[in-house]
Each structure stands twice: as structure tokens, then as C-alpha cells.
Amino acid sequence: MRARIRSTLTIMSVSTLLVLGACTSEVPADTDLGTETTGADAAGESEFFVQSDYEAQMALREATPEGPDDRPWEQMIDPEMIDTSEYQQDGPHNLCFSNAGLFNSWRAVGWRTMQAEVALHPEIENFTALDGQGQDDKQISDIGSLAAQDCDALIVSPNTTATLTPAVEAACGEVPVIVFDRGVETDCPVTFISPIGGYAYGAAGAEFLRDEVEPGGSVLALRIAPGVDVLEHRWAAAERVFEDSDLEIVGVQFTEDDPATAKNIVSDYIQRTGGLDGVWMDAGATSVAVTEAFEDAGMEIPPIVGEDQQDFLQAWQDKDLTAIAPGYPTFQWRTPVIAALRILNGEEVPREWRLPQPVVTEDNLDSYLQEGMPPQHYALCGCEDLPGFPEEWGG
């Protein structure tokens, strides 16, 4: 049986969605919760969905990575190694980084981790980083500026996918480029670094709800922003799981990655639908606020998809939640620095550097929950061995 999706998808501007602000919003009073489409119809309309990539990621979830067991940020899953001798040069090196922005806690933890990785390498003489502030135009300008400077290698974490592609392509003609976290629509970078991917993340949460929620149960899907490949992939994969389930998807809403917005949306759905049986999320920064919406309504917290953020892991343990936390590990922020140095040494790197993507479950929760860390710390930072931990990460 196919899941019913009977929501109106609220689309906001990317610039609004990517800035953590004090603004809040509720599901509009005139939202038609009776509009019905099938998951297949909605999924089929996604410009980001590629069936072969989806199938590959589903298979990679079971693959064993190559590399050191204690350094997952150096591990590789099914790598296709490429020659980089054309980029070899003597050090010391000037590395440059164009960052999409520091608009959420996940990126803040990643940025702190990247800086600490850079500090481990005396062969890096200069590390120049520009913050795109969540704005495509700003990051396009940043990439052009960095490519014109004396950078030996350029690391890019794109704000959005299609819009940043021309800027990355132009930079590839000037300097070896390493893209990570979010992708672009070109193969010109020397390597693209990411965990297994958004399809695997989205499917893990949806499969959990399919198994934990009673048939016919109502599920609300909360998303951050449109137009970012890894986030679009998460939802596309979840749709495919839901469409083959007996669950009813009563809403698909963007939250601005803002806790107050997420809590208001969930509260409104609880009031207007009489309750929810599960919550799927494409990222977990607002998951604790979602649990609070149920508590404020005097209702039991249903099965929920979160992430490896400290406050959610703590709430999970304290409240004995039925939960799962698919990982999109912040330890990936270490890998681009390592990749850049290997490229400048003329060493082989994978064309696509696929990192492991752990999932926090009830069985391994205790091993990821870190005492003494701040609420917005991410357990999969891979930063415990870095100088300054835990103090530099707020612990």
C-alpha cells in the first residue's frame, strides 16, 4: 500500500531559510491539509533525484570502508583512486576555503574542527577562509576572489547546488578545487568529499518510522530548505520509503532550521489534526523543540527522527524516546584539508571520497552521548583527538 501525502508544501525563499533568526511562522490558517498527492508523484517531480545514485547509496550502507579504524574522516568507501601528480608542488602551502556560511550549529562545529585540523599541519603556511553568509551571490564573489589569489588549493562547501556550479567551474581553471558537504553539477573538482549521502540519511529515518509507527499512522515531515542537493536527496529517499508504507504523510513543511518555527508548526498540526504518530526530519537541530511541542500539548512524544546533536541525544536518554539519529558527521570537515595536502603532494585521492555515515540507535546511544558538551555540539565531530578538545568546542 502506498502512503498518502496530503500536505501543502510551504516554500520560502532560500535567503530566509538559511539564516537562523528570531522570526517564527506557523502553518497558515488556510493551509489545505486535504490536498492529496502520492509519494511517487511528488518524488518523481524532484529535479535532484537520480535513480542510479539512490540505488548506489542504498548499497553503500552495507559496505565496509577502507582506512584506519580510529580515523573515519580518512576512511573511503569503494574508492576510485585518481592520479594527482599534475598538482604536485613544494610547500609550504596556501590553502583557501569558501564556506557557505556558519548559519547553524552543525556548520559551527564543523568549522571549529576544520581549523583544528589545519593547525596540525605545519606545511600549511596560510589558511584563508571567506564566509558566504548563506548567500549565493556573496559566495560566488568569494570563490572568484579566492581563485584569483595565491591559493595552492581551494576548498568549497557550496551554499546551493546549481547556482554555485558556474563559479566552481571557473575556479577549476585556476586552482585545484576540493568540494565537500554539498555538491555541484560539475565533475571539474579534483575530488568531492561527503558521507554516503542524503539518500541514505533520509531512508534511514523513514525506514525507522515505517517500522515503529502503526499502519495508518500520521507522520509530519519537517525540512530545512529547498535547492540544496543533500537535503533534497534526504526527502526524495524518504518519500520512496513512505510511498511503499501504510503511513499517512499529513504535512511537509520548511522550518527555517529555527526551533521556534519548528515548534509552532508541530503545535499547529497537533491542534488541527488531533495528534501525530511520528515526525520525520531532514536535519535534527530543531528536534528538541519538536519534542517540547508534544509535551506542551500534554501528549506522548511519538517516534521521531533526530540527529547526533547533544541536546537531542540527552533528551532521548532522559525521556526514553523512541528515536533514531541518522548521521551526517561533522568529522567530514577534517577530510578536505587532508585531501588538499595529498593532492599538493601528488598522492592519489578518490574521485568521490565517500566517508562512513554512522547512525545513532537505541543500541549505541550511550557511546555517542558526551557528558559536559554544550547542547549544540555534534557527537560525530571526530574532534576528540584534536588539540583544545573539549574546551575549544564549548565543553
Coordinates of C-alpha atoms in Angstrom, one line a residue:
M1 CA 0.0 0.0 0.0
R2 CA 1.3 3.5 -0.8
A3 CA 1.5 6.2 1.8
R4 CA -0.8 9.2 1.3
I5 CA 0.8 12.6 1.3
R6 CA -1.8 15.2 1.9
S7 CA 0.1 18.3 2.6
T8 CA 0.7 21.7 1.0
L9 CA 4.5 22.2 0.7
T10 CA 5.3 25.6 2.1
I11 CA 8.2 27.1 0.1
M12 CA 10.1 30.1 1.4
S13 CA 13.0 32.0 -0.1
V14 CA 16.4 30.4 0.3
S15 CA 17.8 33.5 1.8
T16 CA 15.1 33.4 4.5
L17 CA 15.6 29.7 5.2
L18 CA 19.3 29.8 5.6
V19 CA 19.6 32.4 8.3
L20 CA 18.9 31.5 11.8
G21 CA 16.8 34.3 13.1
A22 CA 14.3 35.1 15.7
C23 CA 11.4 35.1 13.3
T24 CA 8.7 32.5 13.7
S25 CA 6.0 31.2 11.5
E26 CA 3.0 28.9 11.8
V27 CA 1.2 26.8 9.2
P28 CA -1.1 29.3 7.5
A29 CA -4.7 29.1 8.7
D30 CA -5.9 28.4 5.2
T31 CA -3.4 25.6 4.6
D32 CA -5.4 22.8 2.9
L33 CA -4.5 19.6 4.7
G34 CA -6.8 17.7 2.4
T35 CA -4.8 18.2 -0.8
E36 CA -3.6 14.7 -1.7
T37 CA -0.8 13.5 -3.9
T38 CA 1.0 10.2 -3.8
G39 CA 4.6 10.0 -2.7
A40 CA 5.5 8.7 -6.2
D41 CA 4.1 11.8 -7.9
A42 CA 5.9 14.2 -5.5
A43 CA 9.1 12.2 -5.7
G44 CA 9.0 12.0 -9.5
E45 CA 8.9 15.8 -9.8
S46 CA 12.3 16.2 -8.0
E47 CA 15.0 17.5 -10.3
F48 CA 17.6 16.2 -7.8
F49 CA 16.6 12.5 -7.8
V50 CA 18.8 10.1 -9.8
Q51 CA 17.7 6.5 -9.5
S52 CA 21.2 5.1 -10.0
D53 CA 22.7 7.3 -7.3
Y54 CA 19.8 6.3 -5.0
E55 CA 20.4 2.6 -5.5
A56 CA 24.2 3.1 -5.1
Q57 CA 23.8 4.8 -1.7
M58 CA 21.4 2.1 -0.5
A59 CA 24.0 -0.5 -1.3
L60 CA 26.9 1.5 0.2
R61 CA 25.1 1.5 3.6
E62 CA 26.3 -2.1 3.9
A63 CA 29.8 -1.6 2.6
T64 CA 32.9 -1.8 4.7
P65 CA 35.1 1.3 4.4
E66 CA 38.8 1.2 3.7
G67 CA 41.2 3.0 6.0
P68 CA 42.2 3.4 9.7
D69 CA 39.5 2.2 12.1
D70 CA 40.2 5.1 14.5
R71 CA 40.1 7.8 11.9
P72 CA 36.8 7.6 10.0
W73 CA 37.5 11.0 8.4
E74 CA 40.3 9.3 6.4
Q75 CA 38.2 6.2 5.5
M76 CA 36.9 5.7 2.0
I77 CA 34.0 3.6 0.7
D78 CA 34.5 1.9 -2.6
P79 CA 37.1 4.5 -3.8
E80 CA 38.1 5.1 -7.4
M81 CA 41.6 6.5 -7.0
I82 CA 42.9 9.1 -9.4
D83 CA 46.3 10.5 -10.2
T84 CA 47.1 14.0 -8.9
S85 CA 50.7 14.3 -9.9
E86 CA 49.9 17.3 -12.1
Y87 CA 49.1 19.3 -9.0
Q88 CA 52.3 18.4 -7.0
Q89 CA 54.3 21.3 -5.7
D90 CA 56.7 22.0 -2.9
G91 CA 55.4 23.6 0.3
P92 CA 54.7 25.5 2.4
H93 CA 51.2 25.8 1.1
N94 CA 48.5 28.4 1.0
L95 CA 45.1 26.8 1.4
C96 CA 41.9 28.7 0.7
F97 CA 38.3 27.9 1.8
S98 CA 35.0 29.3 0.5
N99 CA 32.4 28.4 3.2
A100 CA 28.7 28.5 2.5
G101 CA 28.3 30.1 5.9
L102 CA 28.0 29.5 9.7
F103 CA 24.2 29.7 9.8
N104 CA 23.7 26.6 12.0
S105 CA 25.3 24.8 14.9
W106 CA 26.4 21.8 12.7
R107 CA 28.4 24.1 10.5
A108 CA 29.9 25.9 13.5
V109 CA 31.1 22.6 15.0
G110 CA 32.5 21.6 11.6
W111 CA 34.3 24.9 11.1
R112 CA 35.9 24.6 14.6
T113 CA 37.0 21.1 13.7
M114 CA 38.5 22.2 10.3
Q115 CA 40.5 24.9 11.9
A116 CA 41.9 22.5 14.4
E117 CA 42.9 20.1 11.6
V118 CA 44.7 22.9 9.8
A119 CA 46.7 23.6 12.9
L120 CA 48.0 20.1 12.9
H121 CA 49.9 20.7 9.6
P122 CA 53.0 23.0 9.8
E123 CA 53.2 22.7 6.0
I124 CA 50.2 25.0 5.7
E125 CA 51.7 28.5 5.9
N126 CA 48.4 30.4 5.3
F127 CA 44.8 29.4 5.5
T128 CA 42.4 31.9 4.0
A129 CA 38.7 31.4 4.6
L130 CA 35.7 33.5 3.4
D131 CA 32.2 33.2 4.8
G132 CA 29.4 33.3 2.3
Q133 CA 26.9 34.1 5.0
G134 CA 24.3 31.8 3.4
Q135 CA 24.1 34.0 0.3
D136 CA 24.8 32.6 -3.2
D137 CA 25.9 36.0 -4.6
K138 CA 28.3 36.5 -1.7
Q139 CA 29.8 33.1 -2.1
I140 CA 30.1 33.4 -5.9
S141 CA 32.1 36.6 -5.3
D142 CA 34.2 34.9 -2.6
I143 CA 35.1 32.0 -4.9
G144 CA 36.2 34.3 -7.7
S145 CA 38.3 36.4 -5.3
L146 CA 40.0 33.3 -3.8
A147 CA 40.7 31.7 -7.2
A148 CA 42.5 35.0 -8.2
Q149 CA 44.7 34.9 -5.1
D150 CA 47.8 32.9 -4.4
C151 CA 45.9 29.8 -3.4
D152 CA 47.6 26.4 -3.9
A153 CA 44.3 24.6 -3.5
L154 CA 40.7 25.8 -3.0
I155 CA 38.2 24.0 -0.7
V156 CA 34.5 24.8 -1.4
S157 CA 31.4 24.0 0.6
P158 CA 28.6 25.3 -1.7
N159 CA 25.6 27.2 -0.3
T160 CA 23.3 25.7 -3.0
T161 CA 24.0 23.4 -5.9
A162 CA 23.0 24.7 -9.3
T163 CA 23.7 28.4 -8.6
L164 CA 27.2 27.8 -7.4
T165 CA 28.2 25.5 -10.2
P166 CA 29.5 28.1 -12.7
A167 CA 31.6 29.7 -10.0
V168 CA 33.2 26.4 -9.1
E169 CA 33.8 25.6 -12.8
A170 CA 35.5 28.9 -13.3
A171 CA 37.7 28.3 -10.3
C172 CA 38.7 24.8 -11.5
G173 CA 40.5 26.6 -14.4
E174 CA 42.7 28.4 -11.9
V175 CA 43.4 26.1 -9.0
P176 CA 42.8 22.5 -7.9
V177 CA 39.3 22.5 -6.2
I178 CA 38.1 20.2 -3.5
V179 CA 34.3 20.3 -2.9
F180 CA 32.7 18.8 0.2
D181 CA 29.5 18.6 2.2
R182 CA 27.2 19.8 -0.6
G183 CA 27.8 19.1 -4.3
V184 CA 27.8 21.0 -7.5
E185 CA 26.7 20.0 -11.0
T186 CA 30.2 19.5 -12.5
D187 CA 32.9 17.0 -12.2
C188 CA 35.7 19.5 -12.5
P189 CA 36.8 19.4 -8.8
V190 CA 39.7 17.0 -8.2
T191 CA 37.6 15.3 -5.5
F192 CA 34.2 15.5 -4.0
I193 CA 34.0 14.6 -0.3
S194 CA 30.9 13.6 1.6
P195 CA 29.5 10.8 3.7
I196 CA 27.5 8.2 1.8
G197 CA 24.8 10.8 1.1
G198 CA 21.4 12.3 1.6
Y199 CA 19.5 9.3 0.2
A200 CA 21.0 7.0 2.8
Y201 CA 20.2 9.6 5.6
G202 CA 16.6 10.2 4.5
A203 CA 15.9 6.5 4.0
A204 CA 17.2 5.5 7.5
G205 CA 14.8 7.8 9.3
A206 CA 11.8 6.9 7.1
E207 CA 12.5 3.2 7.5
F208 CA 12.6 3.6 11.2
L209 CA 9.2 5.3 11.2
R210 CA 7.8 2.7 8.8
D211 CA 8.8 0.0 11.3
E212 CA 7.8 1.9 14.6
V213 CA 4.5 3.6 13.7
E214 CA 1.3 1.6 13.4
P215 CA -0.2 1.2 9.9
G216 CA -2.3 4.2 9.0
G217 CA -0.4 6.4 11.5
S218 CA 0.0 10.1 10.6
V219 CA 3.6 11.4 10.1
L220 CA 4.7 15.1 9.7
A221 CA 7.8 15.7 7.6
L222 CA 9.9 18.8 8.6
R223 CA 12.6 20.1 6.2
I224 CA 15.1 22.9 6.3
A225 CA 15.4 24.5 2.8
P226 CA 14.9 23.8 -0.8
G227 CA 17.5 23.6 -3.5
V228 CA 20.4 22.0 -1.6
D229 CA 21.2 18.6 -3.1
V230 CA 21.9 16.7 0.1
L231 CA 18.7 17.9 1.7
E232 CA 16.6 17.3 -1.5
H233 CA 18.1 13.8 -1.6
R234 CA 17.1 13.1 2.0
W235 CA 13.5 13.9 1.3
A236 CA 13.4 12.1 -2.1
A237 CA 14.6 8.9 -0.4
A238 CA 12.1 9.3 2.5
E239 CA 9.3 9.7 0.0
R240 CA 10.1 6.4 -1.6
V241 CA 10.1 4.6 1.7
F242 CA 6.8 6.3 2.7
E243 CA 5.1 5.6 -0.6
D244 CA 5.5 1.9 -0.1
S245 CA 4.3 2.0 3.5
D246 CA 0.9 2.3 5.2
L247 CA 1.7 5.6 6.8
E248 CA -0.1 8.9 6.0
I249 CA 2.1 11.9 5.5
V250 CA -0.1 14.7 6.7
G251 CA 2.3 17.6 6.1
V252 CA 5.6 18.6 4.6
Q253 CA 6.9 21.9 6.0
F254 CA 10.1 24.0 5.9
T255 CA 11.2 25.2 9.4
E256 CA 14.0 27.7 8.6
D257 CA 16.1 25.4 10.8
D258 CA 14.7 27.6 13.6
P259 CA 13.5 25.8 16.8
A260 CA 10.6 28.3 17.4
T261 CA 9.4 27.9 13.9
A262 CA 9.5 24.1 14.1
K263 CA 7.7 24.1 17.5
N264 CA 5.0 26.3 16.2
I265 CA 4.4 24.2 13.1
V266 CA 4.2 21.0 15.1
S267 CA 1.9 22.6 17.7
D268 CA -0.4 23.8 14.9
Y269 CA -0.6 20.3 13.3
I270 CA -1.3 18.7 16.7
Q271 CA -4.2 21.2 17.3
R272 CA -5.6 20.8 13.8
T273 CA -5.2 17.1 13.2
G274 CA -5.7 15.8 16.8
G275 CA -2.2 14.4 17.1
L276 CA 0.7 12.9 15.2
D277 CA 2.1 9.4 15.3
G278 CA 5.6 10.2 14.1
V279 CA 7.9 13.1 12.9
W280 CA 10.5 12.7 10.1
M281 CA 13.1 15.4 9.9
D282 CA 15.8 16.1 7.3
A283 CA 18.1 17.5 10.0
G284 CA 17.9 17.4 13.7
A285 CA 18.9 20.9 15.0
T286 CA 15.2 21.6 15.9
S287 CA 14.3 18.1 17.2
V288 CA 14.2 19.1 20.9
A289 CA 11.8 21.9 20.1
V290 CA 9.6 19.4 18.3
T291 CA 9.5 17.1 21.4
E292 CA 8.6 20.2 23.5
A293 CA 5.6 20.8 21.3
F294 CA 4.2 17.4 22.3
E295 CA 4.9 17.9 25.9
D296 CA 3.2 21.3 25.9
A297 CA 0.2 19.7 24.4
G298 CA 0.2 17.0 27.1
M299 CA 0.8 14.3 24.6
E300 CA 3.3 11.4 24.5
I301 CA 6.3 12.1 22.2
P302 CA 5.9 9.8 19.2
P303 CA 8.7 8.1 17.3
I304 CA 11.0 10.8 16.0
V305 CA 14.0 11.3 13.7
G306 CA 16.7 13.5 15.1
E307 CA 20.4 13.9 14.6
D308 CA 23.6 13.5 16.7
Q309 CA 23.3 16.9 18.4
Q310 CA 24.0 16.7 22.1
D311 CA 20.7 18.2 23.3
F312 CA 18.7 15.6 21.3
L313 CA 20.8 12.7 22.4
Q314 CA 20.4 13.9 26.1
A315 CA 16.6 14.3 25.7
W316 CA 16.5 10.8 24.1
Q317 CA 18.2 9.3 27.1
D318 CA 16.4 11.3 29.7
K319 CA 12.9 10.9 28.2
D320 CA 13.3 7.4 26.9
L321 CA 12.3 8.4 23.4
T322 CA 11.6 6.1 20.6
A323 CA 14.1 7.7 18.2
I324 CA 16.8 7.4 15.6
A325 CA 19.6 9.8 14.7
P326 CA 21.0 9.3 11.1
G327 CA 24.4 10.8 11.0
Y328 CA 25.9 13.4 8.7
P329 CA 29.1 13.5 10.6
T330 CA 30.9 16.8 11.2
F331 CA 34.2 14.9 11.1
Q332 CA 33.9 15.4 7.3
W333 CA 35.3 18.9 7.8
R334 CA 38.7 17.4 8.5
T335 CA 38.9 15.5 5.3
P336 CA 39.1 18.4 2.8
V337 CA 42.3 19.6 4.5
I338 CA 43.8 16.2 4.3
A339 CA 42.7 15.8 0.7
A340 CA 44.2 19.1 -0.3
L341 CA 47.6 18.2 1.2
R342 CA 47.6 14.8 -0.5
I343 CA 46.8 16.5 -3.8
L344 CA 49.6 19.0 -3.4
N345 CA 51.9 16.1 -2.6
G346 CA 50.8 14.4 -5.8
E347 CA 49.3 11.5 -4.0
E348 CA 46.2 9.6 -5.2
V349 CA 42.8 10.5 -3.9
P350 CA 39.4 9.2 -4.6
R351 CA 37.4 10.8 -7.4
E352 CA 34.5 10.7 -4.9
W353 CA 35.7 10.4 -1.4
R354 CA 32.8 8.7 0.4
L355 CA 33.0 8.7 4.1
P356 CA 31.2 6.4 6.5
Q357 CA 27.8 7.6 7.8
P358 CA 27.1 6.3 11.2
V359 CA 23.5 6.0 12.6
V360 CA 22.8 6.5 16.3
T361 CA 20.3 4.0 17.5
E362 CA 18.9 2.9 20.9
D363 CA 21.7 0.2 21.0
N364 CA 24.6 2.6 20.6
L365 CA 23.2 5.9 22.1
D366 CA 25.4 5.7 25.2
S367 CA 28.6 5.6 23.2
Y368 CA 27.7 8.8 21.4
L369 CA 26.3 10.9 24.3
Q370 CA 29.2 13.0 25.6
E371 CA 29.0 14.4 29.1
G372 CA 29.9 18.0 29.6
M373 CA 29.4 19.2 26.0
P374 CA 27.1 22.1 25.0
P375 CA 23.6 21.4 23.7
Q376 CA 24.5 22.2 20.1
H377 CA 27.6 20.0 19.9
Y378 CA 27.6 17.2 17.4
A379 CA 28.8 13.8 18.7
L380 CA 30.2 12.7 15.3
C381 CA 32.7 15.6 15.2
G382 CA 35.8 13.3 15.2
C383 CA 37.4 16.0 17.2
E384 CA 38.2 14.2 20.4
D385 CA 41.9 13.8 19.4
L386 CA 42.4 17.4 18.4
P387 CA 44.3 19.9 20.5
G388 CA 42.0 22.1 22.6
F389 CA 39.2 19.5 22.9
P390 CA 36.8 19.8 24.7
E391 CA 37.3 23.4 25.7
E392 CA 37.5 24.9 22.2
W393 CA 34.2 23.1 21.3
G394 CA 32.5 24.6 24.4
G395 CA 33.0 21.6 26.7

